[in-house]
mmCIF file of C-alpha atoms in Angstrom:
data_model
loop_
_atom_site.group_PDB
_atom_site.id
_atom_site.type_symbol
_atom_site.label_atom_id
_atom_site.label_comp_id
_atom_site.label_asym_id
_atom_site.label_seq_id
_atom_site.Cartn_x
_atom_site.Cartn_y
_atom_site.Cartn_z
ATOM 1 C CA MET R 172 90.010 -222.408 112.480
ATOM 2 C CA TYR R 173 89.446 -219.459 110.158
ATOM 3 C CA SER R 174 86.196 -218.030 111.342
ATOM 4 C CA ASN R 175 87.564 -214.616 112.225
ATOM 5 C CA PRO R 176 88.446 -212.564 108.930
ATOM 6 C CA PHE R 177 90.550 -210.204 110.743
ATOM 7 C CA LEU R 178 92.784 -213.011 112.416
ATOM 8 C CA PHE R 179 92.914 -214.623 109.139
ATOM 9 C CA ALA R 180 94.360 -211.610 107.589
ATOM 10 C CA LEU R 181 97.104 -211.375 110.280
ATOM 11 C CA ARG R 182 97.982 -215.047 110.200
ATOM 12 C CA SER R 183 98.257 -214.869 106.378
ATOM 13 C CA LEU R 184 100.717 -211.720 106.760
ATOM 14 C CA GLU R 185 102.471 -213.709 109.343
ATOM 15 C CA ALA R 186 102.790 -216.623 106.922
ATOM 16 C CA VAL R 187 104.558 -214.448 104.313
ATOM 17 C CA PHE R 188 107.675 -214.536 106.444
ATOM 18 C CA LYS R 189 107.589 -218.222 107.388
ATOM 19 C CA ARG R 190 109.060 -221.137 105.382
ATOM 20 C CA PRO R 191 108.403 -222.922 103.161
ATOM 21 C CA PHE R 192 107.816 -220.470 100.339
ATOM 22 C CA PHE R 193 106.434 -221.846 97.228
ATOM 23 C CA PHE R 194 108.133 -219.608 94.198
ATOM 24 C CA SER R 195 106.430 -221.539 91.509
ATOM 25 C CA GLU R 196 102.824 -221.086 92.896
ATOM 26 C CA LEU R 197 103.763 -217.230 93.122
ATOM 27 C CA TRP R 198 104.902 -216.951 89.567
ATOM 28 C CA LYS R 199 101.770 -218.847 88.315
ATOM 29 C CA GLN R 200 99.456 -216.466 90.364
ATOM 30 C CA ILE R 201 101.332 -213.451 88.921
ATOM 31 C CA TYR R 202 100.873 -214.689 85.402
ATOM 32 C CA ILE R 203 97.011 -215.355 86.155
ATOM 33 C CA ILE R 204 96.251 -212.022 87.826
ATOM 34 C CA GLY R 205 98.679 -209.796 86.135
ATOM 35 C CA THR R 206 99.679 -210.988 82.581
ATOM 36 C CA GLU R 207 96.152 -212.493 81.662
ATOM 37 C CA GLY R 208 94.422 -209.433 83.295
ATOM 38 C CA ILE R 209 96.090 -206.861 81.117
ATOM 39 C CA PRO R 210 93.597 -206.729 78.164
ATOM 40 C CA LEU R 211 90.588 -206.541 80.361
ATOM 41 C CA ILE R 212 92.085 -203.595 82.413
ATOM 42 C CA ALA R 213 93.362 -201.925 79.388
ATOM 43 C CA THR R 214 89.969 -202.081 77.718
ATOM 44 C CA ALA R 215 88.077 -200.856 80.663
ATOM 45 C CA ALA R 216 90.549 -198.076 81.282
ATOM 46 C CA MET R 217 90.347 -196.926 77.515
ATOM 47 C CA ALA R 218 86.657 -196.640 77.939
ATOM 48 C CA VAL R 219 86.632 -194.856 81.230
ATOM 49 C CA GLY R 220 89.161 -192.308 79.933
ATOM 50 C CA MET R 221 87.068 -191.808 76.846
ATOM 51 C CA VAL R 222 83.719 -191.174 78.887
ATOM 52 C CA LEU R 223 85.753 -188.966 81.223
ATOM 53 C CA SER R 224 86.895 -186.972 78.354
ATOM 54 C CA LEU R 225 83.476 -186.639 76.883
ATOM 55 C CA GLN R 226 81.676 -185.818 80.084
ATOM 56 C CA THR R 227 84.285 -183.103 81.085
ATOM 57 C CA GLY R 228 84.835 -181.967 77.578
ATOM 58 C CA ALA R 229 81.153 -180.748 77.220
ATOM 59 C CA THR R 230 81.391 -179.109 80.739
ATOM 60 C CA LEU R 231 84.642 -177.380 80.274
ATOM 61 C CA GLN R 232 83.611 -176.180 76.762
ATOM 62 C CA ARG R 233 80.882 -174.099 78.403
ATOM 63 C CA PHE R 234 83.430 -171.937 80.255
ATOM 64 C CA GLY R 235 85.849 -171.917 77.176
ATOM 65 C CA ALA R 236 88.324 -173.975 79.281
ATOM 66 C CA GLN R 237 88.396 -176.976 77.077
ATOM 67 C CA LYS R 238 92.272 -176.865 76.586
ATOM 68 C CA TYR R 239 92.678 -178.066 79.983
ATOM 69 C CA ILE R 240 90.728 -181.313 79.589
ATOM 70 C CA ALA R 241 93.932 -183.152 79.575
ATOM 71 C CA ALA R 242 94.828 -181.978 83.104
ATOM 72 C CA LEU R 243 91.401 -182.931 84.434
ATOM 73 C CA VAL R 244 91.530 -186.570 82.725
ATOM 74 C CA GLY R 245 95.095 -187.194 83.728
ATOM 75 C CA ILE R 246 94.824 -186.359 87.459
ATOM 76 C CA SER R 247 91.472 -188.185 87.738
ATOM 77 C CA MET R 248 93.006 -191.217 86.375
ATOM 78 C CA VAL R 249 96.236 -191.464 88.369
ATOM 79 C CA ARG R 250 94.910 -190.420 91.706
ATOM 80 C CA GLU R 251 91.370 -191.963 91.711
ATOM 81 C CA LEU R 252 89.879 -193.861 88.697
ATOM 82 C CA GLY R 253 92.933 -195.853 87.666
ATOM 83 C CA PRO R 254 93.291 -197.764 91.056
ATOM 84 C CA VAL R 255 89.700 -198.063 91.875
ATOM 85 C CA VAL R 256 88.515 -199.462 88.494
ATOM 86 C CA THR R 257 91.412 -201.655 88.368
ATOM 87 C CA ALA R 258 90.686 -203.083 91.913
ATOM 88 C CA LEU R 259 87.113 -203.527 91.262
ATOM 89 C CA LEU R 260 87.902 -205.451 87.841
ATOM 90 C CA VAL R 261 90.500 -207.674 89.607
ATOM 91 C CA ALA R 262 88.152 -208.295 92.477
ATOM 92 C CA GLY R 263 85.563 -209.545 90.029
ATOM 93 C CA ARG R 264 87.931 -211.561 87.804
ATOM 94 C CA SER R 265 90.667 -212.758 89.919
ATOM 95 C CA GLY R 266 88.964 -212.574 93.418
ATOM 96 C CA SER R 267 86.122 -214.769 92.246
ATOM 97 C CA GLY R 268 88.618 -217.236 90.810
ATOM 98 C CA ILE R 269 90.564 -217.528 93.874
ATOM 99 C CA THR R 270 87.572 -218.028 95.996
ATOM 100 C CA ALA R 271 85.998 -220.587 93.584
ATOM 101 C CA GLU R 272 89.239 -222.455 93.326
ATOM 102 C CA ILE R 273 90.069 -222.599 97.152
ATOM 103 C CA GLY R 274 86.327 -223.383 97.766
ATOM 104 C CA ALA R 275 86.526 -226.355 95.359
ATOM 105 C CA MET R 276 89.526 -227.585 97.344
ATOM 106 C CA LYS R 277 87.878 -227.367 100.774
ATOM 107 C CA VAL R 278 84.648 -229.162 99.464
ATOM 108 C CA THR R 279 86.731 -231.924 97.940
ATOM 109 C CA GLN R 280 88.890 -232.155 101.074
ATOM 110 C CA GLN R 281 92.226 -231.301 99.189
ATOM 111 C CA ILE R 282 92.957 -228.626 102.030
ATOM 112 C CA ASP R 283 92.841 -231.589 104.424
ATOM 113 C CA ALA R 284 95.043 -233.590 102.333
ATOM 114 C CA LEU R 285 97.555 -230.816 102.277
ATOM 115 C CA ARG R 286 97.484 -230.696 106.226
ATOM 116 C CA VAL R 287 98.111 -234.350 106.136
ATOM 117 C CA SER R 288 101.051 -233.932 104.111
ATOM 118 C CA ALA R 289 102.515 -231.316 106.386
ATOM 119 C CA ILE R 290 102.101 -228.545 104.097
ATOM 120 C CA SER R 291 100.795 -225.420 105.545
ATOM 121 C CA PRO R 292 97.545 -224.235 103.486
ATOM 122 C CA LEU R 293 98.186 -220.617 104.280
ATOM 123 C CA ASN R 294 101.764 -220.957 102.745
ATOM 124 C CA TYR R 295 100.811 -222.954 99.700
ATOM 125 C CA LEU R 296 97.496 -221.286 98.835
ATOM 126 C CA VAL R 297 97.080 -217.778 100.573
ATOM 127 C CA VAL R 298 100.670 -216.261 100.642
ATOM 128 C CA PRO R 299 101.284 -216.731 96.718
ATOM 129 C CA ARG R 300 97.861 -215.173 96.068
ATOM 130 C CA LEU R 301 98.290 -212.428 98.487
ATOM 131 C CA LEU R 302 101.839 -211.385 97.159
ATOM 132 C CA ALA R 303 100.515 -211.740 93.631
ATOM 133 C CA CYS R 304 97.724 -209.346 94.151
ATOM 134 C CA ILE R 305 100.037 -206.870 95.978
ATOM 135 C CA ILE R 306 102.528 -207.071 93.261
ATOM 136 C CA CYS R 307 100.173 -206.997 90.376
ATOM 137 C CA LEU R 308 97.650 -204.312 91.366
ATOM 138 C CA PRO R 309 100.016 -201.353 91.235
ATOM 139 C CA LEU R 310 101.445 -202.627 87.802
ATOM 140 C CA LEU R 311 97.857 -202.984 86.379
ATOM 141 C CA THR R 312 97.069 -199.688 87.880
ATOM 142 C CA VAL R 313 99.965 -197.832 86.064
ATOM 143 C CA ILE R 314 98.760 -199.695 82.854
ATOM 144 C CA ALA R 315 95.191 -198.256 83.393
ATOM 145 C CA ASP R 316 96.522 -194.846 84.004
ATOM 146 C CA VAL R 317 98.387 -194.672 80.797
ATOM 147 C CA VAL R 318 95.720 -196.245 78.687
ATOM 148 C CA GLY R 319 93.015 -194.006 80.152
ATOM 149 C CA ILE R 320 94.800 -190.944 79.529
ATOM 150 C CA ILE R 321 95.473 -192.054 76.040
ATOM 151 C CA GLY R 322 91.769 -192.822 75.576
ATOM 152 C CA GLY R 323 90.857 -189.298 76.905
ATOM 153 C CA GLY R 324 93.152 -187.768 74.371
ATOM 154 C CA ILE R 325 91.770 -189.794 71.462
ATOM 155 C CA VAL R 326 88.422 -188.382 72.212
ATOM 156 C CA SER R 327 89.633 -184.846 72.742
ATOM 157 C CA VAL R 328 91.385 -184.710 69.497
ATOM 158 C CA VAL R 329 88.394 -186.362 67.547
ATOM 159 C CA MET R 330 86.020 -183.994 69.135
ATOM 160 C CA GLY R 331 88.318 -180.914 68.278
ATOM 161 C CA LEU R 332 88.554 -179.916 71.964
ATOM 162 C CA SER R 333 92.403 -180.314 71.791
ATOM 163 C CA THR R 334 95.317 -181.078 69.459
ATOM 164 C CA ALA R 335 97.477 -184.226 70.309
ATOM 165 C CA ARG R 336 100.395 -182.007 70.864
ATOM 166 C CA TRP R 337 98.673 -179.704 73.265
ATOM 167 C CA TYR R 338 97.042 -182.707 75.103
ATOM 168 C CA ALA R 339 100.483 -184.178 75.502
ATOM 169 C CA LYS R 340 101.836 -180.909 76.752
ATOM 170 C CA VAL R 341 99.278 -180.155 79.175
ATOM 171 C CA THR R 342 99.445 -183.754 80.609
ATOM 172 C CA ALA R 343 103.125 -183.552 81.143
ATOM 173 C CA GLN R 344 102.551 -180.279 82.828
ATOM 174 C CA PHE R 345 99.916 -181.073 85.223
ATOM 175 C CA VAL R 346 100.279 -184.731 85.933
ATOM 176 C CA GLU R 347 103.518 -184.880 87.892
ATOM 177 C CA PHE R 348 105.423 -188.091 89.063
ATOM 178 C CA ILE R 349 104.242 -187.601 92.529
ATOM 179 C CA ASP R 350 100.586 -187.804 91.441
ATOM 180 C CA PHE R 351 101.055 -191.533 90.720
ATOM 181 C CA PHE R 352 102.114 -192.423 94.403
ATOM 182 C CA PRO R 353 98.354 -192.018 96.088
ATOM 183 C CA GLY R 354 97.052 -194.398 93.286
ATOM 184 C CA LEU R 355 99.895 -196.784 93.885
ATOM 185 C CA ILE R 356 99.510 -197.016 97.582
ATOM 186 C CA LYS R 357 95.716 -197.444 97.366
ATOM 187 C CA ALA R 358 96.526 -200.245 94.775
ATOM 188 C CA VAL R 359 98.802 -202.073 97.201
ATOM 189 C CA PHE R 360 96.185 -201.793 99.944
ATOM 190 C CA PHE R 361 93.367 -202.989 97.467
ATOM 191 C CA GLY R 362 95.455 -205.957 96.418
ATOM 192 C CA PHE R 363 95.857 -206.994 100.146
ATOM 193 C CA LEU R 364 91.899 -206.625 100.457
ATOM 194 C CA ILE R 365 91.124 -208.535 97.403
ATOM 195 C CA ALA R 366 93.499 -211.565 98.319
ATOM 196 C CA SER R 367 92.650 -211.747 102.006
ATOM 197 C CA ILE R 368 88.814 -211.443 101.469
ATOM 198 C CA ALA R 369 88.756 -213.978 98.505
ATOM 199 C CA THR R 370 90.951 -216.612 100.299
ATOM 200 C CA TYR R 371 89.078 -216.043 103.618
ATOM 201 C CA PHE R 372 85.650 -216.965 101.926
ATOM 202 C CA GLY R 373 87.162 -219.903 99.972
ATOM 203 C CA PHE R 374 88.569 -221.456 103.248
ATOM 204 C CA ASN R 375 85.157 -221.163 104.826
ATOM 205 C CA ALA R 376 83.237 -222.743 101.831
ATOM 206 C CA LYS R 377 80.850 -225.567 103.362
ATOM 207 C CA ARG R 378 80.316 -228.929 102.293
ATOM 208 C CA GLY R 379 78.550 -229.218 98.902
ATOM 209 C CA THR R 380 79.229 -227.541 95.407
ATOM 210 C CA GLN R 381 76.279 -225.017 96.060
ATOM 211 C CA SER R 382 78.377 -223.464 98.736
ATOM 212 C CA VAL R 383 81.268 -222.669 96.317
ATOM 213 C CA GLY R 384 78.920 -220.537 94.343
ATOM 214 C CA GLU R 385 77.667 -218.868 97.262
ATOM 215 C CA VAL R 386 81.032 -217.775 98.783
ATOM 216 C CA THR R 387 82.278 -216.660 95.445
ATOM 217 C CA THR R 388 79.397 -214.247 95.257
ATOM 218 C CA MET R 389 79.896 -213.062 98.780
ATOM 219 C CA ALA R 390 83.649 -212.570 98.067
ATOM 220 C CA VAL R 391 83.192 -210.395 95.295
ATOM 221 C CA VAL R 392 80.551 -208.439 96.892
ATOM 222 C CA THR R 393 82.312 -207.985 99.967
ATOM 223 C CA ALA R 394 85.736 -207.068 98.310
ATOM 224 C CA SER R 395 83.894 -204.527 95.998
ATOM 225 C CA LEU R 396 82.319 -202.882 99.166
ATOM 226 C CA ALA R 397 85.599 -202.951 100.997
ATOM 227 C CA ILE R 398 87.413 -201.173 98.095
ATOM 228 C CA LEU R 399 84.876 -198.583 97.737
ATOM 229 C CA LEU R 400 84.641 -197.994 101.330
ATOM 230 C CA SER R 401 88.276 -198.013 102.085
ATOM 231 C CA ASP R 402 88.829 -195.738 99.259
ATOM 232 C CA VAL R 403 87.163 -192.839 101.057
ATOM 233 C CA ILE R 404 89.377 -193.201 103.993
ATOM 234 C CA LEU R 405 92.597 -193.668 101.998
ATOM 235 C CA THR R 406 91.765 -190.618 99.971
ATOM 236 C CA ARG R 407 91.104 -188.276 102.923
ATOM 237 C CA VAL R 408 94.556 -189.692 104.595
ATOM 238 C CA LEU R 409 96.521 -189.330 101.505
ATOM 239 C CA LEU R 410 95.260 -185.824 100.640
ATOM 240 C CA ILE R 411 97.386 -184.900 103.926
ATOM 241 C CA PHE R 412 100.710 -186.110 102.425
ATOM 242 C CA PHE R 413 99.882 -185.707 98.506
ATOM 243 C CA SER R 414 97.620 -182.631 98.414
#
């Protein structure tokens, strides 16, 4: 029934506009994907911002331009690193959980039980997770952007490349509000990719518990590659409108 991934994605989008809608399941998924994912996202973003500041600071120092390290870190985080790193982490953490959960339900015939109870598996299992990913990814991306910029500022101040006041001033000067839009648009698309790929592989788990592990691995790998490859296309398209 769900052998074609593109048809599955279209049916999932179609199911978003059909009743019934399970609000309780949506809030549950938002909490799992969004709230519980904040510590991981924030820690990773802090590390990325620090490493970016270390690497670029050493290079800019050669040309006497270390005072602009805030601009480079800020633009890099909000336009590229923030959404991509967030999406990859969510794919590994939440995407794998979604696939494993649905795969286990498929193996234990719980999805068949939903159909017997006249409950659409797409509405009950896919739609809440799809919307939760689309809602949470942009919010987590903003958190990653802010924390990453702060991490870069900490390193630049500790290394003596900039003062905290100058770092904040340059960041406010070069990182404009419109710079956040490309990253947020990417985050929405990445959220759709993660949810649709994770649920697709979960629904296609075969009989046996070993299959659950196999489809989970395939879902994470496929989602990660889809994020990286689509990022190339999205970056090129968004540069036309947000250059």
